[in-house]
XYZ file of C-alpha atoms in Angstrom:
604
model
C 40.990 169.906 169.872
C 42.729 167.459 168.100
C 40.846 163.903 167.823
C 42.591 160.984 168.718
C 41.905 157.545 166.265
C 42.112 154.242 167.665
C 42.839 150.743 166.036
C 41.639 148.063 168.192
C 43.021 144.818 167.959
C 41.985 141.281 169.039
C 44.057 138.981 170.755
C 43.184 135.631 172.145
C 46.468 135.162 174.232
C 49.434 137.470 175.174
C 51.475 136.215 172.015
C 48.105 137.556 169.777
C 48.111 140.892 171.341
C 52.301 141.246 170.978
C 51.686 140.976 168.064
C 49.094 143.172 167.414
C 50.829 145.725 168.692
C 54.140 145.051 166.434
C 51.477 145.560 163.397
C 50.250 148.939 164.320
C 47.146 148.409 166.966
C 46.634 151.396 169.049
C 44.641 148.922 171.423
C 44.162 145.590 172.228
C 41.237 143.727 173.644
C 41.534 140.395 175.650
C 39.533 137.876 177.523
C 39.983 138.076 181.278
C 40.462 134.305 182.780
C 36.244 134.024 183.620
C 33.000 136.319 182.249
C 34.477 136.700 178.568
C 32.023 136.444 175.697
C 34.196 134.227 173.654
C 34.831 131.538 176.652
C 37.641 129.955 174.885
C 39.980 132.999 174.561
C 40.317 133.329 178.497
C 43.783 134.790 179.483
C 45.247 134.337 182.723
C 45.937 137.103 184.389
C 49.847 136.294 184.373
C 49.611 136.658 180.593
C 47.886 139.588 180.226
C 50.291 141.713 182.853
C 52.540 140.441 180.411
C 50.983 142.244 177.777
C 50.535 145.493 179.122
C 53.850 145.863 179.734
C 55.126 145.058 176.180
C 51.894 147.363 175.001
C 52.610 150.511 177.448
C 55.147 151.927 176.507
C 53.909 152.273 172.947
C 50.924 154.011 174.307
C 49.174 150.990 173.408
C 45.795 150.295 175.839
C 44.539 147.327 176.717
C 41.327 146.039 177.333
C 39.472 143.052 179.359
C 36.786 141.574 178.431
C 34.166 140.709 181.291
C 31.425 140.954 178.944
C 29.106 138.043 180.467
C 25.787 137.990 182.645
C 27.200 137.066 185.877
C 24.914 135.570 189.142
C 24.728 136.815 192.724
C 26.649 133.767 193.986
C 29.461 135.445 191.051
C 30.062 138.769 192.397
C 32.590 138.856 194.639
C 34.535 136.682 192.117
C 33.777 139.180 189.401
C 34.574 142.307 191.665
C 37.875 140.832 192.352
C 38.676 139.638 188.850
C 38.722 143.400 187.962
C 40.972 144.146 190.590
C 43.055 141.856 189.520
C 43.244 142.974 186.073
C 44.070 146.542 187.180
C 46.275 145.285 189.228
C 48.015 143.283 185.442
C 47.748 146.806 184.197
C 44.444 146.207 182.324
C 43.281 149.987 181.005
C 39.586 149.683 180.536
C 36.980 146.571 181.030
C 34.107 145.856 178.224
C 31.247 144.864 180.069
C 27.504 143.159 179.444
C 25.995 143.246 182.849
C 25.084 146.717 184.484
C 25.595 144.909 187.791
C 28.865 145.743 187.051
C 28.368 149.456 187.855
C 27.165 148.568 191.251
C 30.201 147.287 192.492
C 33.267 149.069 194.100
C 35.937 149.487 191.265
C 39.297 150.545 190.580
C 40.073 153.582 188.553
C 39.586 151.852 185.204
C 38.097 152.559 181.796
C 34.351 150.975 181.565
C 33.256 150.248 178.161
C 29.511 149.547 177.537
C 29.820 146.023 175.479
C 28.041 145.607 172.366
C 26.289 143.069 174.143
C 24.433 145.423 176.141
C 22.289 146.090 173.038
C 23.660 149.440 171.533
C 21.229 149.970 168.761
C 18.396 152.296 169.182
C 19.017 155.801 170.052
C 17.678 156.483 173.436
C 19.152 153.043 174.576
C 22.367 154.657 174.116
C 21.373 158.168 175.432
C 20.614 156.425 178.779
C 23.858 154.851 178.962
C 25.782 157.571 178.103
C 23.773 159.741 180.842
C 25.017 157.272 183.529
C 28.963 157.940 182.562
C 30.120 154.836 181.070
C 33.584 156.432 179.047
C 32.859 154.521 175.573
C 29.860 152.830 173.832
C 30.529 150.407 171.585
C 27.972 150.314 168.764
C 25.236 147.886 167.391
C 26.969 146.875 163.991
C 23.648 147.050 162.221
C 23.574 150.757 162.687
C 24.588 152.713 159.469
C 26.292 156.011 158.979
C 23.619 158.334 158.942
C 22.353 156.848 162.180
C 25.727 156.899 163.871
C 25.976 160.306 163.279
C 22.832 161.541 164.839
C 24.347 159.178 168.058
C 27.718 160.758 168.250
C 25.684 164.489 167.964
C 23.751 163.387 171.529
C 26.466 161.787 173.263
C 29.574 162.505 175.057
C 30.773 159.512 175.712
C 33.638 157.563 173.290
C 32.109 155.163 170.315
C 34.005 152.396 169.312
C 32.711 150.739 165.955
C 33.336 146.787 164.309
C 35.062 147.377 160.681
C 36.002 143.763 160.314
C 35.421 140.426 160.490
C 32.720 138.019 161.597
C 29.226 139.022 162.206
C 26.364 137.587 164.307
C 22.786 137.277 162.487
C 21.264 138.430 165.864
C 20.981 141.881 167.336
C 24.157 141.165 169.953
C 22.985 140.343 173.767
C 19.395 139.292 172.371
C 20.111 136.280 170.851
C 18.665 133.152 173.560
C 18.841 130.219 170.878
C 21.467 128.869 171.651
C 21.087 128.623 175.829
C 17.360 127.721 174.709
C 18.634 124.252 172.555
C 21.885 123.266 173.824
C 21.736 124.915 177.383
C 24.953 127.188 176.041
C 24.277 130.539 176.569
C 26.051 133.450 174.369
C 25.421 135.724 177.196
C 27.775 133.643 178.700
C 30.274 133.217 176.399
C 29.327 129.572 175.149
C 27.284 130.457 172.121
C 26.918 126.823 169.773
C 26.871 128.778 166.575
C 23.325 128.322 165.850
C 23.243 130.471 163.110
C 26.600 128.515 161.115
C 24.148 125.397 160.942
C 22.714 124.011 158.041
C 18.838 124.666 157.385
C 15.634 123.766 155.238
C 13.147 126.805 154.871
C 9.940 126.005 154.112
C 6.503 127.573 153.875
C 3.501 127.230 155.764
C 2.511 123.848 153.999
C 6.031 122.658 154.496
C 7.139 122.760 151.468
C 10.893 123.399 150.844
C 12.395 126.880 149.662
C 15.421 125.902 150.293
C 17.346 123.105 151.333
C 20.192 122.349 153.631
C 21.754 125.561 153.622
C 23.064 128.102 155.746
C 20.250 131.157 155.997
C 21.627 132.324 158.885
C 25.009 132.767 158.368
C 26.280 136.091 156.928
C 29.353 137.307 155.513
C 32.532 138.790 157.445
C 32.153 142.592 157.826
C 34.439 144.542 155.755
C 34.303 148.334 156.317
C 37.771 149.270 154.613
C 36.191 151.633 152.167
C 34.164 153.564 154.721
C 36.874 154.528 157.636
C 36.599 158.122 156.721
C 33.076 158.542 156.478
C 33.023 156.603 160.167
C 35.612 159.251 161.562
C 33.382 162.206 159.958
C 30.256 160.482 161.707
C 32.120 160.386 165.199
C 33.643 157.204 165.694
C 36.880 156.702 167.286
C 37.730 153.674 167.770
C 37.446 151.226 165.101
C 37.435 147.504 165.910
C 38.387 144.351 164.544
C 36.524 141.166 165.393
C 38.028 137.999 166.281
C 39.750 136.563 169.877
C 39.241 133.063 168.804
C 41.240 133.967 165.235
C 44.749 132.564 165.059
C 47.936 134.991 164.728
C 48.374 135.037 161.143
C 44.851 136.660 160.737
C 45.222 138.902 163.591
C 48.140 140.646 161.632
C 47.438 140.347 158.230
C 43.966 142.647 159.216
C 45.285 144.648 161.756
C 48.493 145.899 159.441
C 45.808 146.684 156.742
C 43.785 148.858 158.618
C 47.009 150.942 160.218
C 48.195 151.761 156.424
C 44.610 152.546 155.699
C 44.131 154.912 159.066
C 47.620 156.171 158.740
C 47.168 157.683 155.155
C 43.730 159.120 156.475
C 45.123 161.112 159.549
C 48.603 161.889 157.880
C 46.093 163.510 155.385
C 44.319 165.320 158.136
C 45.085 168.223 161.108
C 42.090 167.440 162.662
C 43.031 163.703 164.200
C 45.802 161.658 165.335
C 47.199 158.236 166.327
C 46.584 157.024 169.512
C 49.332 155.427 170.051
C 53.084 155.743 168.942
C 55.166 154.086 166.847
C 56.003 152.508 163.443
C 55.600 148.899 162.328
C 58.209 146.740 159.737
C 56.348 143.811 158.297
C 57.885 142.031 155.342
C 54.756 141.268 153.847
C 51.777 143.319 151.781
C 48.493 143.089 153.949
C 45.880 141.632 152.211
C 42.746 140.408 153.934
C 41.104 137.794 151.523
C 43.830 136.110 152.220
C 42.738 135.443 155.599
C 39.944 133.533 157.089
C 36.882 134.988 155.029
C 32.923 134.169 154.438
C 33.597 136.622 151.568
C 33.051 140.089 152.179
C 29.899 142.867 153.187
C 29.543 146.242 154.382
C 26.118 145.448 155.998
C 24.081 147.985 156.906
C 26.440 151.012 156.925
C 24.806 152.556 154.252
C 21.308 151.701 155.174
C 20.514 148.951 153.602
C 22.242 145.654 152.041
C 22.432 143.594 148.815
C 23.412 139.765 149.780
C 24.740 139.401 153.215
C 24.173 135.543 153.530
C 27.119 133.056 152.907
C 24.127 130.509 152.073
C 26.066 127.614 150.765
C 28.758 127.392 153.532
C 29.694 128.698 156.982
C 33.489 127.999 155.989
C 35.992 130.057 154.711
C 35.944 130.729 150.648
C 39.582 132.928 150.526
C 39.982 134.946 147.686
C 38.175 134.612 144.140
C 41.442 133.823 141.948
C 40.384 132.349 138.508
C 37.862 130.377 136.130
C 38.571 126.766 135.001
C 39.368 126.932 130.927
C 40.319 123.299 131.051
C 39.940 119.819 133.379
C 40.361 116.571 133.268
C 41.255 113.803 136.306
C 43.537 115.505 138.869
C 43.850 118.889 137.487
C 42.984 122.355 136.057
C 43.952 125.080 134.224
C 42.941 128.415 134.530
C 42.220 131.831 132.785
C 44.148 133.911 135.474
C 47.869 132.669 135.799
C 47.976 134.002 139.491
C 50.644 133.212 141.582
C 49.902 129.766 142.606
C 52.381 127.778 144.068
C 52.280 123.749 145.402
C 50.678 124.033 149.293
C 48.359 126.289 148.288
C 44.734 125.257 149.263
C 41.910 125.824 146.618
C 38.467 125.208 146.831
C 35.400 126.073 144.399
C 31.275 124.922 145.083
C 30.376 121.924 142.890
C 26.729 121.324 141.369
C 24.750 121.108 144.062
C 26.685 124.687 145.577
C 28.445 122.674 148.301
C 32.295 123.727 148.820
C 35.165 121.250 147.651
C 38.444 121.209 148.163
C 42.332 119.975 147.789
C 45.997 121.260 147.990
C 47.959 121.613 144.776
C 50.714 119.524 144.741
C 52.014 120.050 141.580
C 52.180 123.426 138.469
C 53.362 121.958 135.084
C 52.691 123.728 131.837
C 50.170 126.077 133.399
C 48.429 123.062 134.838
C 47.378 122.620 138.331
C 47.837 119.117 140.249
C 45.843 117.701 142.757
C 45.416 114.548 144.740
C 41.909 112.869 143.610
C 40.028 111.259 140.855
C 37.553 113.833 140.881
C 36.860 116.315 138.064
C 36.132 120.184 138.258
C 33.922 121.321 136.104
C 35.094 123.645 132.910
C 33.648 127.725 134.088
C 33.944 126.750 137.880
C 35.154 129.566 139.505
C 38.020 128.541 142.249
C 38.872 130.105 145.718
C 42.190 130.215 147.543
C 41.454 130.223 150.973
C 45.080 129.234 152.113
C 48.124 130.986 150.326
C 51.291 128.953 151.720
C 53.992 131.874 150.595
C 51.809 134.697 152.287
C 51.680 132.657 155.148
C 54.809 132.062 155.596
C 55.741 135.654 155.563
C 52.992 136.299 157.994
C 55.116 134.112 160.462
C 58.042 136.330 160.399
C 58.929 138.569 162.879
C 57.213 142.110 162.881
C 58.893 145.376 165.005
C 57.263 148.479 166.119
C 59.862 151.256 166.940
C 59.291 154.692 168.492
C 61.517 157.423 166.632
C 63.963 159.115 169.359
C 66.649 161.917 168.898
C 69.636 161.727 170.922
C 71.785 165.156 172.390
C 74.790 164.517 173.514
C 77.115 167.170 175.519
C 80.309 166.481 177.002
C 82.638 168.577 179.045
C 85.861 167.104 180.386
C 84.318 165.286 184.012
C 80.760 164.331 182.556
C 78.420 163.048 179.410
C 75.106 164.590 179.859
C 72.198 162.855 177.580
C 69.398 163.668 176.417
C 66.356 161.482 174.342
C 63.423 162.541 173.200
C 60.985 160.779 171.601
C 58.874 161.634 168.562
C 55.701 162.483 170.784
C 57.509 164.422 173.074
C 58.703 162.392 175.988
C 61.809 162.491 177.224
C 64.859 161.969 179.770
C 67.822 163.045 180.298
C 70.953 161.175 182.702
C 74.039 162.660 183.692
C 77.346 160.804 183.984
C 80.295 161.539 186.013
C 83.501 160.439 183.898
C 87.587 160.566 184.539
C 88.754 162.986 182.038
C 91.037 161.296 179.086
C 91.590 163.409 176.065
C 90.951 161.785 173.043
C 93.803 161.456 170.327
C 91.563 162.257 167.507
C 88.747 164.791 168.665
C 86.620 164.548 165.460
C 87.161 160.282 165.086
C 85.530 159.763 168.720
C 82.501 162.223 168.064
C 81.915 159.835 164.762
C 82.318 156.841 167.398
C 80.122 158.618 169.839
C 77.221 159.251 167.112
C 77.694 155.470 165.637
C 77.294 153.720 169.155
C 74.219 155.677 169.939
C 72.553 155.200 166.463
C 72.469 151.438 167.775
C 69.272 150.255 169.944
C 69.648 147.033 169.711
C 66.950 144.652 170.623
C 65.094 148.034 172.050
C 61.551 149.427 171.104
C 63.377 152.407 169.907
C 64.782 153.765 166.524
C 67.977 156.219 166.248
C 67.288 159.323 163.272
C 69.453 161.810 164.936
C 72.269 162.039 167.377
C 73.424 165.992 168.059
C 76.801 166.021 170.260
C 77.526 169.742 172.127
C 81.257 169.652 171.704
C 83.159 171.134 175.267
C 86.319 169.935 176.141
C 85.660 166.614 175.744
C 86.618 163.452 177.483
C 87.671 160.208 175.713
C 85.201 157.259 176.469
C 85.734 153.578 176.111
C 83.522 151.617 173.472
C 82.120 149.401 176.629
C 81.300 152.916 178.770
C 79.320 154.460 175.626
C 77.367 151.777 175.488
C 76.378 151.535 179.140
C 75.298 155.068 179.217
C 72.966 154.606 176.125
C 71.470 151.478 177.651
C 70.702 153.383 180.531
C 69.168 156.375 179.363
C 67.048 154.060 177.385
C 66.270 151.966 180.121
C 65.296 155.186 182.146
C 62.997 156.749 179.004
C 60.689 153.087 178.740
C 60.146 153.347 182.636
C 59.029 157.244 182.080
C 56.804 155.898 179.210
C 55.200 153.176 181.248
C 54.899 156.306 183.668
C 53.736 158.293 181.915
C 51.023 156.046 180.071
C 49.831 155.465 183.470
C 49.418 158.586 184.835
C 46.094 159.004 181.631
C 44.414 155.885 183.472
C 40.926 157.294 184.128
C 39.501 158.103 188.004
C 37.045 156.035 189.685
C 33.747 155.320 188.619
C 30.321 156.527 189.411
C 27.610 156.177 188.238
C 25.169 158.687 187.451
C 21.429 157.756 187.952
C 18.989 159.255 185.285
C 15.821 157.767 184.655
C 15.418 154.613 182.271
C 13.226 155.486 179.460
C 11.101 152.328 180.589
C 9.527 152.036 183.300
C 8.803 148.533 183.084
C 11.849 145.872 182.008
C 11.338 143.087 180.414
C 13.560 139.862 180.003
C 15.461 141.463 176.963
C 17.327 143.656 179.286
C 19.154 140.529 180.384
C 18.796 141.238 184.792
C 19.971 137.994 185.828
C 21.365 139.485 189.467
C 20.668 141.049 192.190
C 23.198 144.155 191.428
C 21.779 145.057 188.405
C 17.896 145.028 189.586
C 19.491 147.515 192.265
C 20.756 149.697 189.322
C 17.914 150.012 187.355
C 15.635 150.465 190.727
C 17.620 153.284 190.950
C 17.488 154.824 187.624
C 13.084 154.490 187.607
C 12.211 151.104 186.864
C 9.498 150.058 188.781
C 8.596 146.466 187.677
C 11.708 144.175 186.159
C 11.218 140.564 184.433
C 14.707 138.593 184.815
C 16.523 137.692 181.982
C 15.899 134.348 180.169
C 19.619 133.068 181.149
C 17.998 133.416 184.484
C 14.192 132.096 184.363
C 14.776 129.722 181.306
C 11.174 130.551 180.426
C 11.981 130.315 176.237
C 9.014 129.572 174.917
C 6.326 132.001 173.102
C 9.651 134.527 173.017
C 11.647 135.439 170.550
C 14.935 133.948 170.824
C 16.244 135.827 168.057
C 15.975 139.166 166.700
C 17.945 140.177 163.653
C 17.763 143.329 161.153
C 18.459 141.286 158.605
C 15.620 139.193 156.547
C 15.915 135.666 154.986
C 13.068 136.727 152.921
C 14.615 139.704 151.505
C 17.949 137.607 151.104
C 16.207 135.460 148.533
C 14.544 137.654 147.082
C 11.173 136.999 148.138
C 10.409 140.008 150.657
C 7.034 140.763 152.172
C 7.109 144.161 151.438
C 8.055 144.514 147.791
C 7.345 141.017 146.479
C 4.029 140.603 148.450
C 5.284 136.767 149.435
C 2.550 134.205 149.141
C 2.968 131.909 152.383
C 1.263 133.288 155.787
C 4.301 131.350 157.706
C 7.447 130.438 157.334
C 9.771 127.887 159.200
C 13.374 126.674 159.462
C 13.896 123.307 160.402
C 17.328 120.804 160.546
C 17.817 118.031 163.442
C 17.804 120.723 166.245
C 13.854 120.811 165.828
C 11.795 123.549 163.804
C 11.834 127.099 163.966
C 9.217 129.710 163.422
C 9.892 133.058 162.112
C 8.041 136.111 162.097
C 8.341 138.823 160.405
C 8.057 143.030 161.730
C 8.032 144.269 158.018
C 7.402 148.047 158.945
C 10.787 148.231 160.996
C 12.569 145.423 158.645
C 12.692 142.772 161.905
C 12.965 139.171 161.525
C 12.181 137.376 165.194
C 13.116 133.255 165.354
C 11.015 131.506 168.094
C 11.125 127.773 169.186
C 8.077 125.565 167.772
């Protein structure tokens, strides 16, 4: 059985997703209007029936996100929200809260958020047992352990390959709710971990100071999509609803070429979804919105995966300074700079600077400022004004059709076909008129319907069964061809519709815990019910619930600030018994599980 491989695209309005889909997404995620997990992208459901119906008849799905905790005085508003967004045309929902599962819901795809803590292996056994259709994966899992999932489990995995990444193990991080009473469970997360910090040891003494520990780099899986598809994964997803448009295709046209050479390349998968994109520009994502670049744990184990001296974007590494002076620079790489561009480099004391140039002159660089960079300074673009602009032009998508044409002298019957397969044909009664030239109104017939127009569809064949054949007007060809193609995108839509799943229920197998603690996030009365009924006999609510933060850890993270700097417990033996980070939000202790490379953060 052929696999099919899905591009998933983010989109933090209807415009986002559009134009997603133009670039090549097979899918599209978006925040429903309440209950997303990024509370500023919330779409209203006009927008989003407005998307489906520009995605559907590419085959494109699309996807709501309702991936919050919600409370029992929420859900009847949540259980209608989802009927509302099947009723927009929505084709899956990405949930947090298993309460979910214990409501009445339409025939719609249910997707097991990350948020629901998809990291260790019988976690996801249990909810694939209870018949969730996709699981979408811890992204500190690596390739050898995704593998061994997708050999135990039936359902779909969907996979991050790009873009921002949280320090915390997603749907266990509290720290946030905890200081600023903003809960990322929620959808209101205060980017705790993009603040500035001291570490210090267990006589306070500084390690580091004022920078960012906690904030890594922007995923970047690009060189690994094969071995992902090899270890089971099948959809592949890009972070980033609250990214603007420019970023959203820039990264999503880079991964179709990348995908597309990888299944043209293979018999064993396929797209799933139809259709070619035309950008005029070259995809390139360092050009975009960047924290530089890691592939995290996909291969076990990482080398540098903190942005340490800022949480902003550092663009693309472009040259060394040869020569400065007051207002400008030259460099060793004559890249192709231009006046609007933004560059930026890290001055002494490794915090980022930067300015516009608004001048080139003899290989020079101009800026505004008195300021001098120093000579070896490496320098960032992290806005390219050209590349931008060709990011803001427009972008088609257009589904290969074949016309056949046959005429006798009272009719035109037509046929198109599209280059999956789907098709329609229309009949049309006509008054017969010879033509004068026979062979000069076949040409006219095959030249009007090689035009689409402003259609989702492109012309590469028209076939025309000669009979004894009727002369048309210009105006009546036309009509005909705007009809059949009218006809084939309602038969599309159709047709993409008729693959919407059945309705959901669940299956109740046993939790592999009998006891559940607050990490399992129960803030409802719905979701005790579900795991009641799947063994649990004793359940602790969920800190979004109880508030209780103290002596817990409010964040748990694979990765290690210790091991970042070099000073890990394990190999390194590190001197101090305790360690602390501390800014103006108060001081934090961490601690340390070295045997399963853990790093907990708890309030002190």
């Amino acid at each position: 059985m052929i696999k099919k491989i899905e591009l998933l695209s983010p989109a933090g309005n209807a415009e986002i997703g559009i134009a997603a889909v133009d670039c090549g997404a097979d899918a599209v995620y978006i925040g429903a209007p309440k209950f997303g997990a990024r509370k500023a992208a919330g779409t209203s459901i006009e927008d989003i029936k407005r998307l489906t119906e520009y995605a559907h008849p590419f085959g494109v799905n699309v996807y709501a996100a309702v991936n919050t905790l919600f409370y029992d005085e929420e859900i009847e508003e949540v259980r209608r929200l989802i009927f509302d967004l099947y009723d927009a045309g929505i084709d899956g929902i990405i949930f947090q809260d298993f309460g979910l599962l214990e409501m009445d819901l339409p025939p719609v795809k249910l997707i097991a958020s990350t948020q629901t803590d998809n990291y260790h292996p019988e976690r996801i056994r249990f909810i694939d047992s209870i018949g969730v259709d996709r699981i979408i994966l811890a992204r500190e899992l690596s390739l050898r352990q995704i593998k061994e999932i997708s050999q135990t489990t039936q359902a779909e995995l969907e996979f991050f390959v790009h873009g921002a990444l949280c320090v915390s193990f997603s749907g266990r991080c509290y720290i946030s709710k905890a200081l600023f009473d903003r809960s990322g469970n929620r959808g209101e997360c205060a980017q705790f971990c993009r603040m500035a910090f001291d570490l210090l040891d267990e006589n306070e003494n500084p390690i580091i100071k004022n920078r960012y520990p906690l904030s890594l780099k922007d995923l970047n899986l690009s060189d690994y999509l094969k071995d992902l598809i090899d270890a089971g994964i099948s959809s592949f997803k890009i972070e980033g609803r609250l990214k603007d448009v420019n970023y959203v295709k820039n990264v999503t046209a880079f991964y179709r070429n990348l995908l597309d050479e990888i299944i043209d390349n293979s018999d064993e998968i396929e797209r799933a979804s139809v259709g070619k994109s035309y950008a005029d520009f070259v995809p390139a994502p360092e050009k975009s919105f960047n924290r530089g670049f890691t592939s995290f744990f996909i291969n076990g184990k990482a080398d540098r995966l903190a942005s340490l001296s800022t949480p902003k974007s550092t663009g693309e590494l472009i040259g060394k300074v040869i020569k400065s002076g007051e207002g400008f620079i030259k460099l060793n790489n004559k890249k192709d700079i231009t006046t609007g561009d933004g560059l930026c480099y890290f001055d002494n004391e490794g915090n980022l600077n930067g300015f516009y140039v608004n001048k080139i002159a003899n290989d020079s660089i101009f800026y505004d400022g008195n300021f001098v960079v120093p000579k070896n300074t490496d320098i960032y673009r992290n806005f390219d004004r050209l590349f931008e602009k060709k990011l803001e032009l427009k972008t088609e998508r257009k589904i290969d059709i074949s016309f056949l044409i046959s005429l006798d002298e009272r009719s035109i019957s037509i046929k198109a076909e599209c280059e999956d397969g789907v098709s329609v044909s229309k009949k049309f009664e006509v008054e017969f008129t010879p033509p004068a030239k026979e062979n000069a109104f076949i040409e006219l017939l095959k030249k009007q319907f090689s035009k689409t127009g402003n259609t989702i569809y492109n012309v590469k064949n028209v076939g025309v069964d000669k009979g004894k054949i009727s002369f048309l007007a210009i105006s009546q060809i036309n009509g005909f061809r705007r009809e059949t193609l009218k006809e084939l995108t309602k038969l599309r839509v159709e047709y993409h519709e008729k693959k919407r799943t059945s309705f959901f229920k669940p299956r109740y197998t046993n939790y592999y815990k009998k006891e559940i603690d607050y990490r399992e996030n129960v803030v409802n009365r719905l979701a005790e019910n579900f795991y009641i009924k799947c063994g649990a006999e004793k359940i602790e609510r969920g800190l979004d619930y109880t508030e209780e933060f103290q002596n817990k850890p409010l964040m748990t993270s694979r990765y290690c600030i210790l091991e970042e700097i070099g000073i890990c417990r394990k190999t390194t033996g590190g001197n101090s018994k305790a360690y602390y980070l501390k800014n103006r939000n108060g001081k934090f202790e961490l601690k340390f599980d070295c045997k399963n490379c853990l790093m907990e953060v708890y309030i002190r």
